[in-house]
């Protein structure tokens, strides 16, 4: 006789898991509920325009805009926020279920509640931006690399979400590749010290293929909707702006302009700090993509000069360190009628304008500082706890190898996020804010794993005291 499926054998367990994921998603939505509308960011308008108009952006990937369009059913942006919350809740649940020896829905829900209350996780999840996917990518990548055997449905879901996350933002592929390379360097270090540092190379190969798949989806979608195969038409403009914000562009132009004349040579003393978005930027007249090819030649000349290449490398290291610890600052800007995304919503989805106008964010009263203050103590406390735990861990712990792999990979991923963003974009609180909650998540995971052992030791100690 055919054996019943696991779903039929344990319908109540499956129902509880699904219910737990949905409850976790509702908890994650609470900041957006308090705001009375999904959070908006300055880049939200570009994604909305791409998704609802089918127009390819020179700057942003197409996929997240399409995600908003189809998930919202063109009727409700709350559906987008809820699905984002379900994705995050499912990922956290799977992380605990894969790596924990004694997990429970209560423990996972309590973790989600704590992270929503004391970190920016809820704000990031409730924002119409692909930022929430960076942490999802890192956690699912860790599951695929170090987790045990997954069910077929979980494996397929992990693969789809991972590829989706990579394809929704240009930086995600670089972050994950940097993370894997960094992890391999750590592996090589321990190999030469003759210590065991296991990794399954087939999994490593699979995740590499998935990363490249997500990365190539970006130009494929651009080609599908525009007939042009490209990742970004402004990559050189972004790097030039980064050089400018490092204080290196003007000295370089003073040196190079007598030899090679670039358009910026005519306005060296008028170049603003933010070459991209400043209203007085010379790029406002020509557009970003019109100057990208020329800026590519400028960048080539810049890096061919060793002294400037060295300065750029040093400043990237400095800015990467600063970015790693930049987890407080302005996230939710006050919405204004003249804002780009407000104009896009007014043109594409005018029925949402009344809801936008009555939101807390539109009134300028949304304040992230209390959460960021709690996040500061939670994150730094988690750092200290993890450092203490892995320095004084038991060497005979059977889960020791997996936990070491996890903490090293996750920390490398957070470093990668900081250095990639600081190197190719800018130092901004938003970049680290979107992933920093992974640190307290892992600290909570380790603490809950060790708590039964601590209770057992305390019980044994008290019993000995009673016997004496």
PDB file of C-alpha atoms in Angstrom, residues 193-410:
ATOM      1  CA  UNK A 193      46.505  25.400   9.650  1.00  0.00           C
ATOM      2  CA  UNK A 194      45.314  21.778   9.269  1.00  0.00           C
ATOM      3  CA  UNK A 195      41.920  22.369  10.806  1.00  0.00           C
ATOM      4  CA  UNK A 196      38.638  20.962   9.557  1.00  0.00           C
ATOM      5  CA  UNK A 197      36.557  23.511   7.687  1.00  0.00           C
ATOM      6  CA  UNK A 198      34.084  21.471   5.625  1.00  0.00           C
ATOM      7  CA  UNK A 199      32.120  22.746   2.697  1.00  0.00           C
ATOM      8  CA  UNK A 200      30.284  20.737   0.071  1.00  0.00           C
ATOM      9  CA  UNK A 201      31.651  21.834  -3.287  1.00  0.00           C
ATOM     10  CA  UNK A 202      28.528  20.781  -5.168  1.00  0.00           C
ATOM     11  CA  UNK A 203      26.512  23.223  -3.079  1.00  0.00           C
ATOM     12  CA  UNK A 204      29.097  25.905  -3.670  1.00  0.00           C
ATOM     13  CA  UNK A 205      28.851  25.285  -7.412  1.00  0.00           C
ATOM     14  CA  UNK A 206      25.047  25.343  -7.330  1.00  0.00           C
ATOM     15  CA  UNK A 207      24.909  28.672  -5.508  1.00  0.00           C
ATOM     16  CA  UNK A 208      27.486  30.134  -7.920  1.00  0.00           C
ATOM     17  CA  UNK A 209      25.320  29.101 -10.887  1.00  0.00           C
ATOM     18  CA  UNK A 210      22.216  30.565  -9.205  1.00  0.00           C
ATOM     19  CA  UNK A 211      24.029  33.845  -8.555  1.00  0.00           C
ATOM     20  CA  UNK A 212      25.086  34.137 -12.188  1.00  0.00           C
ATOM     21  CA  UNK A 213      21.570  33.188 -13.322  1.00  0.00           C
ATOM     22  CA  UNK A 214      20.042  36.010 -11.296  1.00  0.00           C
ATOM     23  CA  UNK A 215      22.708  38.423 -12.520  1.00  0.00           C
ATOM     24  CA  UNK A 216      22.016  37.648 -16.192  1.00  0.00           C
ATOM     25  CA  UNK A 217      18.258  37.967 -15.743  1.00  0.00           C
ATOM     26  CA  UNK A 218      18.793  41.743 -15.436  1.00  0.00           C
ATOM     27  CA  UNK A 219      20.029  42.310 -19.034  1.00  0.00           C
ATOM     28  CA  UNK A 220      17.699  39.630 -20.407  1.00  0.00           C
ATOM     29  CA  UNK A 221      14.669  41.496 -19.053  1.00  0.00           C
ATOM     30  CA  UNK A 222      16.073  44.783 -20.360  1.00  0.00           C
ATOM     31  CA  UNK A 223      16.453  43.190 -23.800  1.00  0.00           C
ATOM     32  CA  UNK A 224      12.930  41.741 -23.624  1.00  0.00           C
ATOM     33  CA  UNK A 225      11.327  45.114 -22.912  1.00  0.00           C
ATOM     34  CA  UNK A 226      13.662  47.456 -24.807  1.00  0.00           C
ATOM     35  CA  UNK A 227      15.571  45.388 -27.354  1.00  0.00           C
ATOM     36  CA  UNK A 228      18.892  46.319 -25.718  1.00  0.00           C
ATOM     37  CA  UNK A 229      21.043  43.886 -23.742  1.00  0.00           C
ATOM     38  CA  UNK A 230      22.652  45.800 -20.868  1.00  0.00           C
ATOM     39  CA  UNK A 231      23.022  45.764 -17.084  1.00  0.00           C
ATOM     40  CA  UNK A 232      23.185  49.522 -16.522  1.00  0.00           C
ATOM     41  CA  UNK A 233      23.688  52.511 -18.778  1.00  0.00           C
ATOM     42  CA  UNK A 234      25.063  54.682 -15.994  1.00  0.00           C
ATOM     43  CA  UNK A 235      27.614  52.464 -14.230  1.00  0.00           C
ATOM     44  CA  UNK A 236      30.490  54.785 -15.162  1.00  0.00           C
ATOM     45  CA  UNK A 237      28.531  57.826 -13.985  1.00  0.00           C
ATOM     46  CA  UNK A 238      28.014  56.160 -10.585  1.00  0.00           C
ATOM     47  CA  UNK A 239      31.722  55.333 -10.237  1.00  0.00           C
ATOM     48  CA  UNK A 240      32.626  58.904 -11.258  1.00  0.00           C
ATOM     49  CA  UNK A 241      30.282  60.239  -8.593  1.00  0.00           C
ATOM     50  CA  UNK A 242      31.923  57.941  -6.045  1.00  0.00           C
ATOM     51  CA  UNK A 243      35.348  59.277  -7.021  1.00  0.00           C
ATOM     52  CA  UNK A 244      33.963  62.798  -6.638  1.00  0.00           C
ATOM     53  CA  UNK A 245      32.555  62.100  -3.158  1.00  0.00           C
ATOM     54  CA  UNK A 246      35.953  60.734  -2.124  1.00  0.00           C
ATOM     55  CA  UNK A 247      37.425  64.137  -2.961  1.00  0.00           C
ATOM     56  CA  UNK A 248      39.551  62.746  -5.798  1.00  0.00           C
ATOM     57  CA  UNK A 249      37.732  63.963  -8.919  1.00  0.00           C
ATOM     58  CA  UNK A 250      38.679  67.657  -8.865  1.00  0.00           C
ATOM     59  CA  UNK A 251      42.435  67.078  -8.254  1.00  0.00           C
ATOM     60  CA  UNK A 252      42.408  64.498 -11.045  1.00  0.00           C
ATOM     61  CA  UNK A 253      40.599  66.842 -13.471  1.00  0.00           C
ATOM     62  CA  UNK A 254      43.034  69.687 -12.742  1.00  0.00           C
ATOM     63  CA  UNK A 255      45.822  67.299 -13.706  1.00  0.00           C
ATOM     64  CA  UNK A 256      44.216  65.560 -16.694  1.00  0.00           C
ATOM     65  CA  UNK A 257      42.237  68.365 -18.362  1.00  0.00           C
ATOM     66  CA  UNK A 258      45.279  70.010 -20.035  1.00  0.00           C
ATOM     67  CA  UNK A 259      45.938  66.664 -21.733  1.00  0.00           C
ATOM     68  CA  UNK A 260      42.458  65.147 -22.236  1.00  0.00           C
ATOM     69  CA  UNK A 261      39.489  67.472 -22.348  1.00  0.00           C
ATOM     70  CA  UNK A 262      36.318  66.102 -20.749  1.00  0.00           C
ATOM     71  CA  UNK A 263      32.986  67.894 -20.415  1.00  0.00           C
ATOM     72  CA  UNK A 264      33.518  68.226 -16.654  1.00  0.00           C
ATOM     73  CA  UNK A 265      36.658  70.250 -17.350  1.00  0.00           C
ATOM     74  CA  UNK A 266      34.455  73.230 -18.211  1.00  0.00           C
ATOM     75  CA  UNK A 267      32.900  73.259 -14.734  1.00  0.00           C
ATOM     76  CA  UNK A 268      35.541  71.882 -12.379  1.00  0.00           C
ATOM     77  CA  UNK A 269      34.910  74.485  -9.694  1.00  0.00           C
ATOM     78  CA  UNK A 270      31.140  74.054  -9.960  1.00  0.00           C
ATOM     79  CA  UNK A 271      30.987  70.275  -9.502  1.00  0.00           C
ATOM     80  CA  UNK A 272      28.705  69.620  -6.487  1.00  0.00           C
ATOM     81  CA  UNK A 273      29.381  66.955  -3.876  1.00  0.00           C
ATOM     82  CA  UNK A 274      26.492  64.866  -5.251  1.00  0.00           C
ATOM     83  CA  UNK A 275      27.126  64.746  -8.963  1.00  0.00           C
ATOM     84  CA  UNK A 276      24.112  62.471  -9.485  1.00  0.00           C
ATOM     85  CA  UNK A 277      21.202  64.134  -7.742  1.00  0.00           C
ATOM     86  CA  UNK A 278      22.202  67.706  -7.001  1.00  0.00           C
ATOM     87  CA  UNK A 279      19.928  70.222  -8.807  1.00  0.00           C
ATOM     88  CA  UNK A 280      23.033  72.163  -9.885  1.00  0.00           C
ATOM     89  CA  UNK A 281      24.848  69.116 -11.283  1.00  0.00           C
ATOM     90  CA  UNK A 282      26.030  69.521 -14.913  1.00  0.00           C
ATOM     91  CA  UNK A 283      24.478  66.106 -15.592  1.00  0.00           C
ATOM     92  CA  UNK A 284      21.021  67.604 -15.119  1.00  0.00           C
ATOM     93  CA  UNK A 285      21.283  69.187 -18.568  1.00  0.00           C
ATOM     94  CA  UNK A 286      22.514  66.147 -20.490  1.00  0.00           C
ATOM     95  CA  UNK A 287      21.139  63.185 -18.536  1.00  0.00           C
ATOM     96  CA  UNK A 288      23.113  60.339 -16.953  1.00  0.00           C
ATOM     97  CA  UNK A 289      23.304  57.872 -19.843  1.00  0.00           C
ATOM     98  CA  UNK A 290      24.434  60.514 -22.347  1.00  0.00           C
ATOM     99  CA  UNK A 291      27.725  60.917 -20.476  1.00  0.00           C
ATOM    100  CA  UNK A 292      28.337  57.306 -19.437  1.00  0.00           C
ATOM    101  CA  UNK A 293      30.650  56.440 -22.332  1.00  0.00           C
ATOM    102  CA  UNK A 294      32.721  59.571 -21.832  1.00  0.00           C
ATOM    103  CA  UNK A 295      32.919  58.936 -18.082  1.00  0.00           C
ATOM    104  CA  UNK A 296      34.100  55.414 -18.862  1.00  0.00           C
ATOM    105  CA  UNK A 297      37.149  56.889 -20.594  1.00  0.00           C
ATOM    106  CA  UNK A 298      37.630  59.290 -17.680  1.00  0.00           C
ATOM    107  CA  UNK A 299      37.572  56.420 -15.181  1.00  0.00           C
ATOM    108  CA  UNK A 300      40.050  54.475 -17.303  1.00  0.00           C
ATOM    109  CA  UNK A 301      42.472  57.424 -17.229  1.00  0.00           C
ATOM    110  CA  UNK A 302      41.878  57.796 -13.484  1.00  0.00           C
ATOM    111  CA  UNK A 303      42.798  54.202 -12.601  1.00  0.00           C
ATOM    112  CA  UNK A 304      45.783  54.149 -14.962  1.00  0.00           C
ATOM    113  CA  UNK A 305      47.427  56.658 -12.635  1.00  0.00           C
ATOM    114  CA  UNK A 306      48.827  54.618  -9.701  1.00  0.00           C
ATOM    115  CA  UNK A 307      48.575  57.416  -7.148  1.00  0.00           C
ATOM    116  CA  UNK A 308      44.841  57.873  -7.750  1.00  0.00           C
ATOM    117  CA  UNK A 309      44.183  54.131  -7.901  1.00  0.00           C
ATOM    118  CA  UNK A 310      45.941  53.782  -4.536  1.00  0.00           C
ATOM    119  CA  UNK A 311      43.964  56.651  -3.022  1.00  0.00           C
ATOM    120  CA  UNK A 312      40.695  55.170  -4.300  1.00  0.00           C
ATOM    121  CA  UNK A 313      41.548  51.778  -2.797  1.00  0.00           C
ATOM    122  CA  UNK A 314      42.463  53.294   0.593  1.00  0.00           C
ATOM    123  CA  UNK A 315      39.332  55.437   0.721  1.00  0.00           C
ATOM    124  CA  UNK A 316      37.184  52.451  -0.266  1.00  0.00           C
ATOM    125  CA  UNK A 317      38.574  50.530   2.717  1.00  0.00           C
ATOM    126  CA  UNK A 318      37.943  53.495   5.015  1.00  0.00           C
ATOM    127  CA  UNK A 319      34.433  54.045   3.698  1.00  0.00           C
ATOM    128  CA  UNK A 320      33.674  50.323   3.888  1.00  0.00           C
ATOM    129  CA  UNK A 321      34.510  50.300   7.589  1.00  0.00           C
ATOM    130  CA  UNK A 322      32.398  53.419   8.130  1.00  0.00           C
ATOM    131  CA  UNK A 323      29.521  51.894   6.141  1.00  0.00           C
ATOM    132  CA  UNK A 324      29.647  48.703   8.222  1.00  0.00           C
ATOM    133  CA  UNK A 325      28.875  50.688  11.374  1.00  0.00           C
ATOM    134  CA  UNK A 326      26.473  53.162   9.745  1.00  0.00           C
ATOM    135  CA  UNK A 327      23.149  51.848  11.011  1.00  0.00           C
ATOM    136  CA  UNK A 328      21.543  55.059  12.260  1.00  0.00           C
ATOM    137  CA  UNK A 329      20.290  58.057  10.346  1.00  0.00           C
ATOM    138  CA  UNK A 330      17.502  59.307   8.103  1.00  0.00           C
ATOM    139  CA  UNK A 331      15.658  56.449   6.399  1.00  0.00           C
ATOM    140  CA  UNK A 332      12.109  57.664   5.879  1.00  0.00           C
ATOM    141  CA  UNK A 333      12.193  61.060   4.238  1.00  0.00           C
ATOM    142  CA  UNK A 334       9.104  63.254   4.356  1.00  0.00           C
ATOM    143  CA  UNK A 335       6.986  62.803   1.233  1.00  0.00           C
ATOM    144  CA  UNK A 336       6.223  65.879  -0.815  1.00  0.00           C
ATOM    145  CA  UNK A 337       3.884  66.513  -3.729  1.00  0.00           C
ATOM    146  CA  UNK A 338       6.827  67.523  -5.898  1.00  0.00           C
ATOM    147  CA  UNK A 339       8.620  64.244  -5.154  1.00  0.00           C
ATOM    148  CA  UNK A 340       9.314  61.960  -8.118  1.00  0.00           C
ATOM    149  CA  UNK A 341       7.559  58.893  -6.729  1.00  0.00           C
ATOM    150  CA  UNK A 342       4.561  61.007  -5.669  1.00  0.00           C
ATOM    151  CA  UNK A 343       4.302  62.200  -9.270  1.00  0.00           C
ATOM    152  CA  UNK A 344       4.586  58.644 -10.573  1.00  0.00           C
ATOM    153  CA  UNK A 345       1.840  57.434  -8.227  1.00  0.00           C
ATOM    154  CA  UNK A 346      -0.302  60.381  -9.248  1.00  0.00           C
ATOM    155  CA  UNK A 347       0.163  59.508 -12.931  1.00  0.00           C
ATOM    156  CA  UNK A 348       0.081  55.705 -12.744  1.00  0.00           C
ATOM    157  CA  UNK A 349      -2.025  54.982  -9.640  1.00  0.00           C
ATOM    158  CA  UNK A 350      -3.971  58.159  -8.820  1.00  0.00           C
ATOM    159  CA  UNK A 351      -6.441  56.294  -6.609  1.00  0.00           C
ATOM    160  CA  UNK A 352      -3.632  55.767  -4.062  1.00  0.00           C
ATOM    161  CA  UNK A 353      -2.900  59.483  -3.624  1.00  0.00           C
ATOM    162  CA  UNK A 354      -5.412  60.011  -0.747  1.00  0.00           C
ATOM    163  CA  UNK A 355      -3.830  57.092   1.146  1.00  0.00           C
ATOM    164  CA  UNK A 356      -0.330  58.476   0.543  1.00  0.00           C
ATOM    165  CA  UNK A 357      -1.349  61.920   1.786  1.00  0.00           C
ATOM    166  CA  UNK A 358      -2.803  60.651   5.073  1.00  0.00           C
ATOM    167  CA  UNK A 359       0.256  58.500   5.876  1.00  0.00           C
ATOM    168  CA  UNK A 360       2.476  59.383   8.820  1.00  0.00           C
ATOM    169  CA  UNK A 361       5.456  59.556   6.470  1.00  0.00           C
ATOM    170  CA  UNK A 362       3.746  62.207   4.311  1.00  0.00           C
ATOM    171  CA  UNK A 363       3.041  64.343   7.362  1.00  0.00           C
ATOM    172  CA  UNK A 364       6.724  64.205   8.311  1.00  0.00           C
ATOM    173  CA  UNK A 365       6.002  62.676  11.715  1.00  0.00           C
ATOM    174  CA  UNK A 366       7.545  59.237  11.194  1.00  0.00           C
ATOM    175  CA  UNK A 367      10.501  58.907  13.548  1.00  0.00           C
ATOM    176  CA  UNK A 368      12.920  55.970  13.313  1.00  0.00           C
ATOM    177  CA  UNK A 369      15.188  57.196  16.112  1.00  0.00           C
ATOM    178  CA  UNK A 370      13.629  55.189  18.985  1.00  0.00           C
ATOM    179  CA  UNK A 371      13.963  51.956  16.988  1.00  0.00           C
ATOM    180  CA  UNK A 372      17.479  52.848  15.918  1.00  0.00           C
ATOM    181  CA  UNK A 373      18.488  53.513  19.521  1.00  0.00           C
ATOM    182  CA  UNK A 374      17.242  50.060  20.566  1.00  0.00           C
ATOM    183  CA  UNK A 375      18.853  48.561  17.474  1.00  0.00           C
ATOM    184  CA  UNK A 376      22.223  50.038  18.434  1.00  0.00           C
ATOM    185  CA  UNK A 377      22.275  48.255  21.802  1.00  0.00           C
ATOM    186  CA  UNK A 378      20.812  45.044  20.383  1.00  0.00           C
ATOM    187  CA  UNK A 379      23.309  44.836  17.502  1.00  0.00           C
ATOM    188  CA  UNK A 380      26.397  45.696  19.547  1.00  0.00           C
ATOM    189  CA  UNK A 381      25.223  43.432  22.379  1.00  0.00           C
ATOM    190  CA  UNK A 382      24.774  40.634  19.840  1.00  0.00           C
ATOM    191  CA  UNK A 383      28.307  41.244  18.550  1.00  0.00           C
ATOM    192  CA  UNK A 384      29.714  40.848  22.053  1.00  0.00           C
ATOM    193  CA  UNK A 385      27.603  37.787  22.797  1.00  0.00           C
ATOM    194  CA  UNK A 386      28.663  36.018  19.586  1.00  0.00           C
ATOM    195  CA  UNK A 387      32.298  36.900  20.204  1.00  0.00           C
ATOM    196  CA  UNK A 388      32.102  35.508  23.746  1.00  0.00           C
ATOM    197  CA  UNK A 389      30.280  32.383  22.615  1.00  0.00           C
ATOM    198  CA  UNK A 390      32.659  31.441  19.797  1.00  0.00           C
ATOM    199  CA  UNK A 391      35.768  32.173  21.858  1.00  0.00           C
ATOM    200  CA  UNK A 392      34.618  30.009  24.780  1.00  0.00           C
ATOM    201  CA  UNK A 393      32.604  27.439  22.811  1.00  0.00           C
ATOM    202  CA  UNK A 394      32.875  23.714  23.511  1.00  0.00           C
ATOM    203  CA  UNK A 395      35.256  22.094  21.038  1.00  0.00           C
ATOM    204  CA  UNK A 396      33.353  18.781  21.182  1.00  0.00           C
ATOM    205  CA  UNK A 397      30.000  20.324  20.267  1.00  0.00           C
ATOM    206  CA  UNK A 398      28.635  18.330  17.277  1.00  0.00           C
ATOM    207  CA  UNK A 399      27.039  21.481  15.824  1.00  0.00           C
ATOM    208  CA  UNK A 400      30.243  23.467  16.233  1.00  0.00           C
ATOM    209  CA  UNK A 401      31.381  23.184  12.604  1.00  0.00           C
ATOM    210  CA  UNK A 402      28.048  24.286  11.130  1.00  0.00           C
ATOM    211  CA  UNK A 403      27.694  27.180  13.549  1.00  0.00           C
ATOM    212  CA  UNK A 404      31.239  28.337  12.809  1.00  0.00           C
ATOM    213  CA  UNK A 405      30.548  28.159   9.083  1.00  0.00           C
ATOM    214  CA  UNK A 406      27.383  30.184   9.584  1.00  0.00           C
ATOM    215  CA  UNK A 407      28.865  32.942  11.734  1.00  0.00           C
ATOM    216  CA  UNK A 408      31.862  33.348   9.435  1.00  0.00           C
ATOM    217  CA  UNK A 409      29.764  33.411   6.289  1.00  0.00           C
ATOM    218  CA  UNK A 410      27.161  35.801   7.704  1.00  0.00           C
TER     219      UNK A 410
END
